[in-house]
Amino acid sequence: EAERSCLTASAGAELSAKLCRRQDINEGAAQPRRAAVFNPYTEFKEFSRRQIKDMERMFRLYDSGRDGYIDLMELKLMMEKLGAPQTHLGLKNMIKEVDEDFDGKLSFREFLLIFHKAAAGELEEDSGLLTLAKLSEIDVSIEGVKGAKNFFEAKAQALSSASKFEAEIKAEQDERKREEEERKHRRAAFRELKSAFTQ
């Protein structure tokens, strides 16, 4: 115990907690922690379902390594295709601006953070990330009222965002049903045409 306090005496509170946790793991005394699951729809409420799907589609398009990250070279290619090539240092600075886990690449959460910061006006005017957000064809204007004045306004806002979310899911389901109906109709027309030729 005295040894542990020596280890953590000079460290900050956060680092201290991490060191204690690591020591508990090494000694086999740590309780397993369930990893927090990232849910873009609950964490980035300012974006609609469709906007998040568009961002996810764009992320997958440029994640050529299919590893769930956009690394430096993939970001370089992305910026070139968007018509705003960056220097190597510029690309590194772009990643550093939103890289929360300091791994030198962008996860999907960090990618969404670019659009979150752009919509909130938290990016520098000459930032490559702001250029990326502007050129990406995804409208990131903030919807609805931020910071409701009182409980009732906050409650009304929560209800309206929930109903908007449900409406978007319903619209997606209706779209899938319509596409399925069209496929059935095309198959029936094809079978009818095929039977005319086989007689």
Coordinates of C-alpha atoms in Angstrom, one line a residue:
E1 CA 0.0 0.0 0.0
A2 CA 2.9 2.4 0.8
E3 CA 4.5 1.5 -2.5
R4 CA 1.2 2.3 -4.3
S5 CA 1.0 5.8 -2.7
C6 CA 4.6 6.5 -3.7
L7 CA 3.7 5.6 -7.3
T8 CA 0.7 7.9 -7.4
A9 CA 1.9 10.7 -5.1
S10 CA 3.4 12.8 -8.0
A11 CA 0.8 11.8 -10.6
G12 CA -2.4 13.7 -11.4
A13 CA -5.7 12.4 -10.2
E14 CA -6.6 10.8 -13.5
L15 CA -3.2 9.1 -14.0
S16 CA -3.3 8.0 -10.4
A17 CA -6.6 6.2 -10.9
K18 CA -5.3 4.6 -14.0
L19 CA -2.1 3.4 -12.2
C20 CA -4.2 2.0 -9.3
R21 CA -6.5 0.2 -11.8
R22 CA -3.5 -1.2 -13.6
Q23 CA -1.9 -2.4 -10.4
D24 CA -5.2 -4.1 -9.3
I25 CA -5.4 -5.8 -12.7
N26 CA -1.8 -7.1 -12.3
E27 CA -2.6 -8.4 -8.8
G28 CA -5.8 -10.0 -10.0
A29 CA -8.0 -7.9 -7.7
A30 CA -9.7 -5.7 -10.3
Q31 CA -13.4 -6.0 -11.2
P32 CA -13.9 -6.4 -14.9
R33 CA -15.3 -3.3 -16.5
R34 CA -17.8 -3.5 -19.3
A35 CA -16.7 -1.5 -22.3
A36 CA -18.9 1.5 -23.1
V37 CA -20.6 1.0 -26.4
F38 CA -20.5 4.0 -28.7
N39 CA -24.0 5.0 -30.0
P40 CA -23.8 7.9 -32.5
Y41 CA -27.5 8.5 -32.3
T42 CA -27.6 9.2 -28.5
E43 CA -24.2 10.9 -28.3
F44 CA -24.6 13.3 -31.3
K45 CA -28.2 14.2 -30.9
E46 CA -27.9 17.4 -32.9
F47 CA -27.6 15.3 -36.1
S48 CA -30.5 13.5 -37.7
R49 CA -30.4 9.8 -38.4
R50 CA -30.0 10.5 -42.1
Q51 CA -27.0 12.8 -41.5
I52 CA -25.3 10.2 -39.3
K53 CA -26.0 7.5 -42.0
D54 CA -24.5 9.9 -44.6
M55 CA -21.4 10.5 -42.4
E56 CA -21.0 6.7 -41.8
R57 CA -21.3 6.1 -45.6
M58 CA -18.6 8.7 -46.2
F59 CA -16.4 7.3 -43.4
R60 CA -16.6 3.8 -44.9
L61 CA -15.9 5.1 -48.4
Y62 CA -12.5 6.5 -47.3
D63 CA -11.7 3.8 -44.8
S64 CA -9.9 1.8 -47.6
G65 CA -8.1 -0.4 -45.1
R66 CA -11.5 -1.5 -43.7
D67 CA -10.1 -1.4 -40.1
G68 CA -12.7 1.1 -38.7
Y69 CA -10.2 4.0 -38.8
I70 CA -9.1 6.7 -41.2
D71 CA -5.4 6.9 -41.0
L72 CA -3.0 9.6 -42.3
M73 CA -2.8 8.3 -45.9
E74 CA -6.6 7.7 -46.1
L75 CA -7.2 11.2 -44.8
K76 CA -4.7 12.5 -47.4
L77 CA -6.7 10.7 -50.2
M78 CA -10.0 12.0 -48.8
M79 CA -8.8 15.6 -48.8
E80 CA -7.5 15.3 -52.3
K81 CA -10.8 13.8 -53.6
L82 CA -12.7 16.7 -51.9
G83 CA -10.4 19.1 -53.8
A84 CA -8.5 20.5 -50.8
P85 CA -5.2 18.7 -50.6
Q86 CA -3.2 19.2 -47.4
T87 CA 0.5 19.0 -46.4
H88 CA 1.7 16.1 -44.3
L89 CA 1.9 18.4 -41.3
G90 CA -1.5 19.8 -42.1
L91 CA -3.0 16.3 -42.1
K92 CA -1.3 15.5 -38.8
N93 CA -2.7 18.6 -37.2
M94 CA -6.2 17.8 -38.6
I95 CA -6.0 14.3 -36.8
K96 CA -4.5 15.8 -33.7
E97 CA -7.5 18.3 -33.4
V98 CA -10.0 15.5 -32.8
D99 CA -7.9 12.5 -31.8
E100 CA -9.1 11.8 -28.3
D101 CA -7.3 8.5 -27.8
F102 CA -4.0 9.8 -29.3
D103 CA -3.6 6.8 -31.7
G104 CA -2.9 9.0 -34.7
K105 CA -6.0 8.0 -36.7
L106 CA -9.7 8.8 -36.7
S107 CA -12.3 6.4 -35.4
F108 CA -15.9 6.9 -36.5
R109 CA -16.7 8.8 -33.2
E110 CA -13.7 11.2 -33.8
F111 CA -14.9 11.6 -37.4
L112 CA -18.4 12.6 -36.2
L113 CA -16.6 15.0 -33.8
I114 CA -15.3 17.0 -36.8
F115 CA -18.9 17.7 -37.9
H116 CA -20.0 18.3 -34.3
K117 CA -17.3 20.9 -33.8
A118 CA -17.9 22.5 -37.3
A119 CA -21.6 22.9 -36.5
A120 CA -20.8 24.4 -33.0
G121 CA -18.3 26.8 -34.6
E122 CA -15.4 25.3 -32.6
L123 CA -13.0 24.9 -35.5
E124 CA -10.5 27.5 -36.6
E125 CA -11.4 29.3 -39.9
D126 CA -8.2 28.1 -41.6
S127 CA -8.6 24.5 -40.2
G128 CA -8.4 21.6 -42.6
L129 CA -11.2 20.0 -40.6
L130 CA -13.5 22.9 -41.3
T131 CA -12.7 22.6 -45.0
L132 CA -13.5 18.9 -44.8
A133 CA -16.8 19.6 -43.1
K134 CA -17.8 22.2 -45.7
L135 CA -16.8 20.2 -48.7
S136 CA -18.4 16.9 -47.5
E137 CA -21.9 17.6 -48.9
I138 CA -23.4 16.7 -45.5
D139 CA -25.5 19.6 -44.1
V140 CA -24.4 19.9 -40.5
S141 CA -26.5 23.0 -39.5
I142 CA -27.7 22.5 -35.9
E143 CA -31.3 21.7 -35.8
G144 CA -33.7 22.8 -33.0
V145 CA -33.1 24.9 -29.9
K146 CA -29.9 24.3 -27.9
G147 CA -30.0 24.9 -24.1
A148 CA -33.7 25.0 -23.4
K149 CA -34.6 27.7 -20.8
N150 CA -36.6 25.5 -18.4
F151 CA -37.7 22.0 -17.7
F152 CA -40.8 22.1 -19.8
E153 CA -39.0 23.4 -22.9
A154 CA -36.3 20.7 -22.4
K155 CA -39.1 18.1 -22.1
A156 CA -40.9 19.3 -25.2
Q157 CA -37.6 19.3 -27.1
A158 CA -36.8 15.7 -26.0
L159 CA -40.2 14.6 -27.1
S160 CA -40.0 16.3 -30.4
S161 CA -36.5 14.8 -31.1
A162 CA -37.7 11.4 -30.1
S163 CA -40.7 11.6 -32.4
K164 CA -38.5 13.0 -35.2
F165 CA -36.2 10.0 -34.7
E166 CA -39.2 7.6 -34.9
A167 CA -40.4 9.4 -38.0
E168 CA -37.1 9.0 -39.7
I169 CA -37.0 5.2 -38.9
K170 CA -40.6 4.9 -40.2
A171 CA -39.6 6.7 -43.4
E172 CA -36.7 4.3 -43.9
Q173 CA -39.0 1.3 -43.3
D174 CA -41.6 2.7 -45.8
E175 CA -38.8 3.3 -48.3
R176 CA -37.7 -0.4 -47.9
K177 CA -41.3 -1.6 -48.3
R178 CA -41.7 0.5 -51.4
E179 CA -38.4 -0.9 -52.9
E180 CA -39.6 -4.5 -52.1
E181 CA -42.9 -3.9 -53.8
E182 CA -41.1 -2.6 -56.8
R183 CA -38.9 -5.7 -56.9
K184 CA -41.9 -8.0 -56.6
H185 CA -43.7 -6.1 -59.4
R186 CA -40.6 -6.4 -61.6
R187 CA -40.2 -10.1 -60.9
A188 CA -43.9 -10.7 -61.7
A189 CA -43.6 -8.8 -65.0
F190 CA -40.4 -10.7 -65.8
R191 CA -42.1 -14.1 -65.1
E192 CA -45.1 -13.0 -67.3
L193 CA -42.7 -12.0 -70.1
K194 CA -40.7 -15.3 -69.7
S195 CA -43.9 -17.4 -69.9
A196 CA -44.8 -15.6 -73.2
F197 CA -41.5 -16.6 -74.7
T198 CA -41.5 -20.2 -73.5
Q199 CA -44.9 -21.1 -75.0

